[in-house]
Amino acid sequence: GVDVAYQEKVVHYPALKVEKIVSTTGAGDAFAGGFLFGYMNTFNIAKAVDIGQKCATQVLTSVSSCL
């Protein structure tokens, strides 16, 4: 999950359920990228968190290679 401090409030958003985690490498970066995309495109905080979490789950469930 994630806790967001915004406008003098802290709101907890529970983690999305992920069936099979392959690797956590890059999940935080994917979350940050998705969240910032939503926030910079004027979505509300809840939607920005949702986008970030969905981006992170894509990374968690896939294998990437630099080879």
PDB file of N, CA, C and O in Angstrom:
ATOM      1  N   GLY A   1       0.815  -1.178   0.000  1.00  0.00           N
ATOM      2  CA  GLY A   1       0.000   0.000   0.000  1.00  0.00           C
ATOM      3  C   GLY A   1       0.863   1.247   0.000  1.00  0.00           C
ATOM      4  O   GLY A   1       2.084   1.179   0.008  1.00  0.00           O
ATOM      5  N   VAL A   2       0.175   2.365   0.016  1.00  0.00           N
ATOM      6  CA  VAL A   2       0.886   3.644   0.000  1.00  0.00           C
ATOM      7  C   VAL A   2       0.130   4.643   0.863  1.00  0.00           C
ATOM      8  O   VAL A   2      -1.097   4.649   0.903  1.00  0.00           O
ATOM      9  N   ASP A   3       0.877   5.450   1.593  1.00  0.00           N
ATOM     10  CA  ASP A   3       0.310   6.555   2.356  1.00  0.00           C
ATOM     11  C   ASP A   3       0.655   7.846   1.636  1.00  0.00           C
ATOM     12  O   ASP A   3       1.811   8.065   1.277  1.00  0.00           O
ATOM     13  N   VAL A   4      -0.349   8.691   1.443  1.00  0.00           N
ATOM     14  CA  VAL A   4      -0.148   9.955   0.741  1.00  0.00           C
ATOM     15  C   VAL A   4      -0.503  11.100   1.687  1.00  0.00           C
ATOM     16  O   VAL A   4      -1.606  11.137   2.234  1.00  0.00           O
ATOM     17  N   ALA A   5       0.453  12.010   1.879  1.00  0.00           N
ATOM     18  CA  ALA A   5       0.209  13.223   2.652  1.00  0.00           C
ATOM     19  C   ALA A   5      -0.086  14.337   1.661  1.00  0.00           C
ATOM     20  O   ALA A   5       0.735  14.646   0.797  1.00  0.00           O
ATOM     21  N   TYR A   6      -1.281  14.922   1.775  1.00  0.00           N
ATOM     22  CA  TYR A   6      -1.712  15.949   0.835  1.00  0.00           C
ATOM     23  C   TYR A   6      -2.719  16.858   1.518  1.00  0.00           C
ATOM     24  O   TYR A   6      -3.655  16.369   2.144  1.00  0.00           O
ATOM     25  N   GLN A   7      -2.520  18.153   1.417  1.00  0.00           N
ATOM     26  CA  GLN A   7      -3.407  19.152   2.016  1.00  0.00           C
ATOM     27  C   GLN A   7      -3.674  18.860   3.496  1.00  0.00           C
ATOM     28  O   GLN A   7      -4.811  18.803   3.948  1.00  0.00           O
ATOM     29  N   GLU A   8      -2.605  18.651   4.251  1.00  0.00           N
ATOM     30  CA  GLU A   8      -2.645  18.439   5.697  1.00  0.00           C
ATOM     31  C   GLU A   8      -3.394  17.181   6.133  1.00  0.00           C
ATOM     32  O   GLU A   8      -3.832  17.069   7.275  1.00  0.00           O
ATOM     33  N   LYS A   9      -3.572  16.221   5.220  1.00  0.00           N
ATOM     34  CA  LYS A   9      -4.190  14.936   5.544  1.00  0.00           C
ATOM     35  C   LYS A   9      -3.277  13.818   5.059  1.00  0.00           C
ATOM     36  O   LYS A   9      -2.554  13.979   4.087  1.00  0.00           O
ATOM     37  N   VAL A  10      -3.339  12.693   5.742  1.00  0.00           N
ATOM     38  CA  VAL A  10      -2.633  11.494   5.303  1.00  0.00           C
ATOM     39  C   VAL A  10      -3.684  10.427   5.019  1.00  0.00           C
ATOM     40  O   VAL A  10      -4.520  10.128   5.871  1.00  0.00           O
ATOM     41  N   VAL A  11      -3.660   9.902   3.805  1.00  0.00           N
ATOM     42  CA  VAL A  11      -4.626   8.882   3.403  1.00  0.00           C
ATOM     43  C   VAL A  11      -3.866   7.618   3.019  1.00  0.00           C
ATOM     44  O   VAL A  11      -2.862   7.685   2.300  1.00  0.00           O
ATOM     45  N   HIS A  12      -4.341   6.484   3.497  1.00  0.00           N
ATOM     46  CA  HIS A  12      -3.737   5.191   3.160  1.00  0.00           C
ATOM     47  C   HIS A  12      -4.522   4.557   2.019  1.00  0.00           C
ATOM     48  O   HIS A  12      -5.752   4.489   2.044  1.00  0.00           O
ATOM     49  N   TYR A  13      -3.793   4.099   1.010  1.00  0.00           N
ATOM     50  CA  TYR A  13      -4.379   3.361  -0.110  1.00  0.00           C
ATOM     51  C   TYR A  13      -3.824   1.946  -0.029  1.00  0.00           C
ATOM     52  O   TYR A  13      -2.613   1.748  -0.120  1.00  0.00           O
ATOM     53  N   PRO A  14      -4.684   0.944   0.161  1.00  0.00           N
ATOM     54  CA  PRO A  14      -4.190  -0.435   0.283  1.00  0.00           C
ATOM     55  C   PRO A  14      -3.557  -0.920  -1.016  1.00  0.00           C
ATOM     56  O   PRO A  14      -3.889  -0.438  -2.102  1.00  0.00           O
ATOM     57  N   ALA A  15      -2.658  -1.859  -0.878  1.00  0.00           N
ATOM     58  CA  ALA A  15      -1.983  -2.439  -2.047  1.00  0.00           C
ATOM     59  C   ALA A  15      -2.972  -3.209  -2.907  1.00  0.00           C
ATOM     60  O   ALA A  15      -3.947  -3.771  -2.404  1.00  0.00           O
ATOM     61  N   LEU A  16      -2.717  -3.220  -4.193  1.00  0.00           N
ATOM     62  CA  LEU A  16      -3.497  -4.054  -5.100  1.00  0.00           C
ATOM     63  C   LEU A  16      -3.041  -5.494  -4.943  1.00  0.00           C
ATOM     64  O   LEU A  16      -1.865  -5.763  -4.681  1.00  0.00           O
ATOM     65  N   LYS A  17      -3.951  -6.420  -5.106  1.00  0.00           N
ATOM     66  CA  LYS A  17      -3.600  -7.838  -5.017  1.00  0.00           C
ATOM     67  C   LYS A  17      -2.850  -8.243  -6.282  1.00  0.00           C
ATOM     68  O   LYS A  17      -3.272  -7.944  -7.393  1.00  0.00           O
ATOM     69  N   VAL A  18      -1.730  -8.906  -6.079  1.00  0.00           N
ATOM     70  CA  VAL A  18      -0.918  -9.397  -7.190  1.00  0.00           C
ATOM     71  C   VAL A  18      -0.768 -10.897  -7.012  1.00  0.00           C
ATOM     72  O   VAL A  18      -0.302 -11.367  -5.970  1.00  0.00           O
ATOM     73  N   GLU A  19      -1.179 -11.658  -8.021  1.00  0.00           N
ATOM     74  CA  GLU A  19      -1.185 -13.115  -7.916  1.00  0.00           C
ATOM     75  C   GLU A  19       0.210 -13.729  -7.847  1.00  0.00           C
ATOM     76  O   GLU A  19       0.506 -14.509  -6.979  1.00  0.00           O
ATOM     77  N   LYS A  20       1.062 -13.382  -8.799  1.00  0.00           N
ATOM     78  CA  LYS A  20       2.376 -14.027  -8.849  1.00  0.00           C
ATOM     79  C   LYS A  20       3.450 -12.968  -9.101  1.00  0.00           C
ATOM     80  O   LYS A  20       3.600 -12.481 -10.214  1.00  0.00           O
ATOM     81  N   ILE A  21       4.196 -12.640  -8.059  1.00  0.00           N
ATOM     82  CA  ILE A  21       5.265 -11.655  -8.184  1.00  0.00           C
ATOM     83  C   ILE A  21       6.505 -12.347  -8.718  1.00  0.00           C
ATOM     84  O   ILE A  21       6.971 -13.334  -8.156  1.00  0.00           O
ATOM     85  N   VAL A  22       7.023 -11.813  -9.818  1.00  0.00           N
ATOM     86  CA  VAL A  22       8.212 -12.376 -10.446  1.00  0.00           C
ATOM     87  C   VAL A  22       9.460 -11.649  -9.954  1.00  0.00           C
ATOM     88  O   VAL A  22      10.465 -12.261  -9.643  1.00  0.00           O
ATOM     89  N   SER A  23       9.387 -10.334  -9.881  1.00  0.00           N
ATOM     90  CA  SER A  23      10.519  -9.530  -9.437  1.00  0.00           C
ATOM     91  C   SER A  23      10.006  -8.174  -8.978  1.00  0.00           C
ATOM     92  O   SER A  23       9.033  -7.655  -9.522  1.00  0.00           O
ATOM     93  N   THR A  24      10.664  -7.609  -7.967  1.00  0.00           N
ATOM     94  CA  THR A  24      10.277  -6.278  -7.489  1.00  0.00           C
ATOM     95  C   THR A  24      11.142  -5.177  -8.098  1.00  0.00           C
ATOM     96  O   THR A  24      10.887  -3.997  -7.865  1.00  0.00           O
ATOM     97  N   THR A  25      12.130  -5.568  -8.881  1.00  0.00           N
ATOM     98  CA  THR A  25      13.048  -4.599  -9.468  1.00  0.00           C
ATOM     99  C   THR A  25      12.307  -3.617 -10.372  1.00  0.00           C
ATOM    100  O   THR A  25      11.654  -4.022 -11.331  1.00  0.00           O
ATOM    101  N   GLY A  26      12.382  -2.355 -10.031  1.00  0.00           N
ATOM    102  CA  GLY A  26      11.775  -1.313 -10.849  1.00  0.00           C
ATOM    103  C   GLY A  26      10.333  -0.977 -10.492  1.00  0.00           C
ATOM    104  O   GLY A  26       9.761  -0.041 -11.048  1.00  0.00           O
ATOM    105  N   ALA A  27       9.739  -1.704  -9.550  1.00  0.00           N
ATOM    106  CA  ALA A  27       8.331  -1.461  -9.216  1.00  0.00           C
ATOM    107  C   ALA A  27       8.124  -0.077  -8.609  1.00  0.00           C
ATOM    108  O   ALA A  27       7.141   0.603  -8.915  1.00  0.00           O
ATOM    109  N   GLY A  28       9.043   0.355  -7.775  1.00  0.00           N
ATOM    110  CA  GLY A  28       8.930   1.687  -7.181  1.00  0.00           C
ATOM    111  C   GLY A  28       9.040   2.783  -8.218  1.00  0.00           C
ATOM    112  O   GLY A  28       8.298   3.772  -8.179  1.00  0.00           O
ATOM    113  N   ASP A  29       9.953   2.606  -9.152  1.00  0.00           N
ATOM    114  CA  ASP A  29      10.096   3.584 -10.238  1.00  0.00           C
ATOM    115  C   ASP A  29       8.847   3.613 -11.102  1.00  0.00           C
ATOM    116  O   ASP A  29       8.392   4.682 -11.527  1.00  0.00           O
ATOM    117  N   ALA A  30       8.272   2.446 -11.364  1.00  0.00           N
ATOM    118  CA  ALA A  30       7.052   2.379 -12.172  1.00  0.00           C
ATOM    119  C   ALA A  30       5.896   3.059 -11.445  1.00  0.00           C
ATOM    120  O   ALA A  30       5.112   3.789 -12.059  1.00  0.00           O
ATOM    121  N   PHE A  31       5.806   2.822 -10.123  1.00  0.00           N
ATOM    122  CA  PHE A  31       4.761   3.497  -9.353  1.00  0.00           C
ATOM    123  C   PHE A  31       4.938   5.007  -9.434  1.00  0.00           C
ATOM    124  O   PHE A  31       3.976   5.742  -9.702  1.00  0.00           O
ATOM    125  N   ALA A  32       6.158   5.473  -9.201  1.00  0.00           N
ATOM    126  CA  ALA A  32       6.416   6.918  -9.223  1.00  0.00           C
ATOM    127  C   ALA A  32       6.070   7.518 -10.582  1.00  0.00           C
ATOM    128  O   ALA A  32       5.447   8.580 -10.664  1.00  0.00           O
ATOM    129  N   GLY A  33       6.461   6.846 -11.644  1.00  0.00           N
ATOM    130  CA  GLY A  33       6.166   7.339 -12.986  1.00  0.00           C
ATOM    131  C   GLY A  33       4.670   7.410 -13.253  1.00  0.00           C
ATOM    132  O   GLY A  33       4.163   8.404 -13.774  1.00  0.00           O
ATOM    133  N   GLY A  34       3.941   6.363 -12.882  1.00  0.00           N
ATOM    134  CA  GLY A  34       2.494   6.345 -13.079  1.00  0.00           C
ATOM    135  C   GLY A  34       1.788   7.387 -12.229  1.00  0.00           C
ATOM    136  O   GLY A  34       0.889   8.096 -12.691  1.00  0.00           O
ATOM    137  N   PHE A  35       2.218   7.495 -10.971  1.00  0.00           N
ATOM    138  CA  PHE A  35       1.624   8.490 -10.077  1.00  0.00           C
ATOM    139  C   PHE A  35       1.861   9.906 -10.610  1.00  0.00           C
ATOM    140  O   PHE A  35       0.927  10.710 -10.682  1.00  0.00           O
ATOM    141  N   LEU A  36       3.092  10.200 -10.984  1.00  0.00           N
ATOM    142  CA  LEU A  36       3.397  11.542 -11.488  1.00  0.00           C
ATOM    143  C   LEU A  36       2.664  11.837 -12.795  1.00  0.00           C
ATOM    144  O   LEU A  36       2.229  12.963 -13.025  1.00  0.00           O
ATOM    145  N   PHE A  37       2.521  10.841 -13.642  1.00  0.00           N
ATOM    146  CA  PHE A  37       1.740  11.021 -14.870  1.00  0.00           C
ATOM    147  C   PHE A  37       0.316  11.456 -14.513  1.00  0.00           C
ATOM    148  O   PHE A  37      -0.210  12.427 -15.071  1.00  0.00           O
ATOM    149  N   GLY A  38      -0.309  10.733 -13.597  1.00  0.00           N
ATOM    150  CA  GLY A  38      -1.676  11.072 -13.202  1.00  0.00           C
ATOM    151  C   GLY A  38      -1.766  12.437 -12.554  1.00  0.00           C
ATOM    152  O   GLY A  38      -2.639  13.244 -12.881  1.00  0.00           O
ATOM    153  N   TYR A  39      -0.847  12.707 -11.631  1.00  0.00           N
ATOM    154  CA  TYR A  39      -0.873  13.982 -10.916  1.00  0.00           C
ATOM    155  C   TYR A  39      -0.631  15.161 -11.855  1.00  0.00           C
ATOM    156  O   TYR A  39      -1.333  16.174 -11.788  1.00  0.00           O
ATOM    157  N   MET A  40       0.333  15.030 -12.745  1.00  0.00           N
ATOM    158  CA  MET A  40       0.652  16.122 -13.670  1.00  0.00           C
ATOM    159  C   MET A  40      -0.431  16.327 -14.727  1.00  0.00           C
ATOM    160  O   MET A  40      -0.519  17.386 -15.331  1.00  0.00           O
ATOM    161  N   ASN A  41      -1.263  15.318 -14.948  1.00  0.00           N
ATOM    162  CA  ASN A  41      -2.373  15.447 -15.887  1.00  0.00           C
ATOM    163  C   ASN A  41      -3.683  15.771 -15.164  1.00  0.00           C
ATOM    164  O   ASN A  41      -4.763  15.509 -15.678  1.00  0.00           O
ATOM    165  N   THR A  42      -3.550  16.310 -13.977  1.00  0.00           N
ATOM    166  CA  THR A  42      -4.631  16.837 -13.133  1.00  0.00           C
ATOM    167  C   THR A  42      -5.682  15.815 -12.706  1.00  0.00           C
ATOM    168  O   THR A  42      -6.816  16.178 -12.411  1.00  0.00           O
ATOM    169  N   PHE A  43      -5.320  14.534 -12.665  1.00  0.00           N
ATOM    170  CA  PHE A  43      -6.208  13.565 -12.032  1.00  0.00           C
ATOM    171  C   PHE A  43      -6.174  13.814 -10.523  1.00  0.00           C
ATOM    172  O   PHE A  43      -5.194  14.349 -10.001  1.00  0.00           O
ATOM    173  N   ASN A  44      -7.207  13.400  -9.810  1.00  0.00           N
ATOM    174  CA  ASN A  44      -7.158  13.544  -8.354  1.00  0.00           C
ATOM    175  C   ASN A  44      -6.137  12.555  -7.786  1.00  0.00           C
ATOM    176  O   ASN A  44      -5.659  11.657  -8.481  1.00  0.00           O
ATOM    177  N   ILE A  45      -5.800  12.744  -6.517  1.00  0.00           N
ATOM    178  CA  ILE A  45      -4.752  11.931  -5.888  1.00  0.00           C
ATOM    179  C   ILE A  45      -5.098  10.445  -5.924  1.00  0.00           C
ATOM    180  O   ILE A  45      -4.246   9.608  -6.230  1.00  0.00           O
ATOM    181  N   ALA A  46      -6.340  10.092  -5.649  1.00  0.00           N
ATOM    182  CA  ALA A  46      -6.737   8.677  -5.651  1.00  0.00           C
ATOM    183  C   ALA A  46      -6.516   8.052  -7.024  1.00  0.00           C
ATOM    184  O   ALA A  46      -6.031   6.917  -7.132  1.00  0.00           O
ATOM    185  N   LYS A  47      -6.841   8.760  -8.088  1.00  0.00           N
ATOM    186  CA  LYS A  47      -6.648   8.229  -9.446  1.00  0.00           C
ATOM    187  C   LYS A  47      -5.161   8.148  -9.772  1.00  0.00           C
ATOM    188  O   LYS A  47      -4.720   7.181 -10.401  1.00  0.00           O
ATOM    189  N   ALA A  48      -4.379   9.132  -9.347  1.00  0.00           N
ATOM    190  CA  ALA A  48      -2.934   9.094  -9.581  1.00  0.00           C
ATOM    191  C   ALA A  48      -2.296   7.897  -8.871  1.00  0.00           C
ATOM    192  O   ALA A  48      -1.443   7.207  -9.438  1.00  0.00           O
ATOM    193  N   VAL A  49      -2.742   7.625  -7.643  1.00  0.00           N
ATOM    194  CA  VAL A  49      -2.248   6.444  -6.914  1.00  0.00           C
ATOM    195  C   VAL A  49      -2.644   5.175  -7.654  1.00  0.00           C
ATOM    196  O   VAL A  49      -1.826   4.251  -7.811  1.00  0.00           O
ATOM    197  N   ASP A  50      -3.869   5.110  -8.120  1.00  0.00           N
ATOM    198  CA  ASP A  50      -4.347   3.933  -8.857  1.00  0.00           C
ATOM    199  C   ASP A  50      -3.494   3.688 -10.105  1.00  0.00           C
ATOM    200  O   ASP A  50      -3.089   2.554 -10.364  1.00  0.00           O
ATOM    201  N   ILE A  51      -3.205   4.731 -10.848  1.00  0.00           N
ATOM    202  CA  ILE A  51      -2.367   4.587 -12.048  1.00  0.00           C
ATOM    203  C   ILE A  51      -0.984   4.088 -11.645  1.00  0.00           C
ATOM    204  O   ILE A  51      -0.439   3.166 -12.260  1.00  0.00           O
ATOM    205  N   GLY A  52      -0.414   4.690 -10.599  1.00  0.00           N
ATOM    206  CA  GLY A  52       0.903   4.257 -10.127  1.00  0.00           C
ATOM    207  C   GLY A  52       0.918   2.808  -9.701  1.00  0.00           C
ATOM    208  O   GLY A  52       1.835   2.049 -10.038  1.00  0.00           O
ATOM    209  N   GLN A  53      -0.106   2.389  -8.960  1.00  0.00           N
ATOM    210  CA  GLN A  53      -0.164   0.998  -8.517  1.00  0.00           C
ATOM    211  C   GLN A  53      -0.317   0.041  -9.687  1.00  0.00           C
ATOM    212  O   GLN A  53       0.300  -1.031  -9.700  1.00  0.00           O
ATOM    213  N   LYS A  54      -1.117   0.406 -10.667  1.00  0.00           N
ATOM    214  CA  LYS A  54      -1.286  -0.470 -11.828  1.00  0.00           C
ATOM    215  C   LYS A  54       0.009  -0.586 -12.624  1.00  0.00           C
ATOM    216  O   LYS A  54       0.336  -1.662 -13.129  1.00  0.00           O
ATOM    217  N   CYS A  55       0.755   0.514 -12.738  1.00  0.00           N
ATOM    218  CA  CYS A  55       2.063   0.448 -13.406  1.00  0.00           C
ATOM    219  C   CYS A  55       3.008  -0.474 -12.633  1.00  0.00           C
ATOM    220  O   CYS A  55       3.710  -1.290 -13.227  1.00  0.00           O
ATOM    221  N   ALA A  56       3.022  -0.339 -11.319  1.00  0.00           N
ATOM    222  CA  ALA A  56       3.896  -1.174 -10.497  1.00  0.00           C
ATOM    223  C   ALA A  56       3.539  -2.654 -10.617  1.00  0.00           C
ATOM    224  O   ALA A  56       4.436  -3.507 -10.689  1.00  0.00           O
ATOM    225  N   THR A  57       2.254  -2.991 -10.661  1.00  0.00           N
ATOM    226  CA  THR A  57       1.872  -4.396 -10.766  1.00  0.00           C
ATOM    227  C   THR A  57       2.322  -5.004 -12.095  1.00  0.00           C
ATOM    228  O   THR A  57       2.634  -6.190 -12.151  1.00  0.00           O
ATOM    229  N   GLN A  58       2.366  -4.185 -13.142  1.00  0.00           N
ATOM    230  CA  GLN A  58       2.857  -4.694 -14.427  1.00  0.00           C
ATOM    231  C   GLN A  58       4.323  -5.089 -14.312  1.00  0.00           C
ATOM    232  O   GLN A  58       4.742  -6.096 -14.894  1.00  0.00           O
ATOM    233  N   VAL A  59       5.093  -4.319 -13.576  1.00  0.00           N
ATOM    234  CA  VAL A  59       6.509  -4.632 -13.393  1.00  0.00           C
ATOM    235  C   VAL A  59       6.659  -5.863 -12.489  1.00  0.00           C
ATOM    236  O   VAL A  59       7.492  -6.728 -12.747  1.00  0.00           O
ATOM    237  N   LEU A  60       5.860  -5.930 -11.442  1.00  0.00           N
ATOM    238  CA  LEU A  60       5.957  -7.047 -10.493  1.00  0.00           C
ATOM    239  C   LEU A  60       5.686  -8.401 -11.149  1.00  0.00           C
ATOM    240  O   LEU A  60       6.214  -9.417 -10.702  1.00  0.00           O
ATOM    241  N   THR A  61       4.872  -8.418 -12.176  1.00  0.00           N
ATOM    242  CA  THR A  61       4.454  -9.684 -12.768  1.00  0.00           C
ATOM    243  C   THR A  61       5.146 -10.006 -14.087  1.00  0.00           C
ATOM    244  O   THR A  61       4.745 -10.928 -14.790  1.00  0.00           O
ATOM    245  N   SER A  62       6.186  -9.271 -14.423  1.00  0.00           N
ATOM    246  CA  SER A  62       6.878  -9.550 -15.677  1.00  0.00           C
ATOM    247  C   SER A  62       8.385  -9.639 -15.460  1.00  0.00           C
ATOM    248  O   SER A  62       8.921  -9.116 -14.478  1.00  0.00           O
ATOM    249  N   VAL A  63       9.039 -10.293 -16.366  1.00  0.00           N
ATOM    250  CA  VAL A  63      10.487 -10.419 -16.326  1.00  0.00           C
ATOM    251  C   VAL A  63      11.063  -9.513 -17.400  1.00  0.00           C
ATOM    252  O   VAL A  63      10.649  -9.574 -18.557  1.00  0.00           O
ATOM    253  N   SER A  64      11.984  -8.655 -16.992  1.00  0.00           N
ATOM    254  CA  SER A  64      12.643  -7.809 -17.993  1.00  0.00           C
ATOM    255  C   SER A  64      14.110  -8.181 -18.048  1.00  0.00           C
ATOM    256  O   SER A  64      14.694  -8.673 -17.087  1.00  0.00           O
ATOM    257  N   SER A  65      14.683  -7.938 -19.179  1.00  0.00           N
ATOM    258  CA  SER A  65      16.092  -8.284 -19.374  1.00  0.00           C
ATOM    259  C   SER A  65      16.793  -7.159 -20.100  1.00  0.00           C
ATOM    260  O   SER A  65      16.239  -6.517 -20.980  1.00  0.00           O
ATOM    261  N   CYS A  66      18.009  -6.930 -19.716  1.00  0.00           N
ATOM    262  CA  CYS A  66      18.830  -5.910 -20.377  1.00  0.00           C
ATOM    263  C   CYS A  66      19.792  -6.560 -21.363  1.00  0.00           C
ATOM    264  O   CYS A  66      20.671  -5.907 -21.912  1.00  0.00           O
ATOM    265  N   LEU A  67      19.626  -7.828 -21.580  1.00  0.00           N
ATOM    266  CA  LEU A  67      20.530  -8.542 -22.486  1.00  0.00           C
ATOM    267  C   LEU A  67      20.094  -8.444 -23.928  1.00  0.00           C
ATOM    268  O   LEU A  67      19.006  -8.404 -24.286  1.00  0.00           O
TER     269      LEU A  67
END
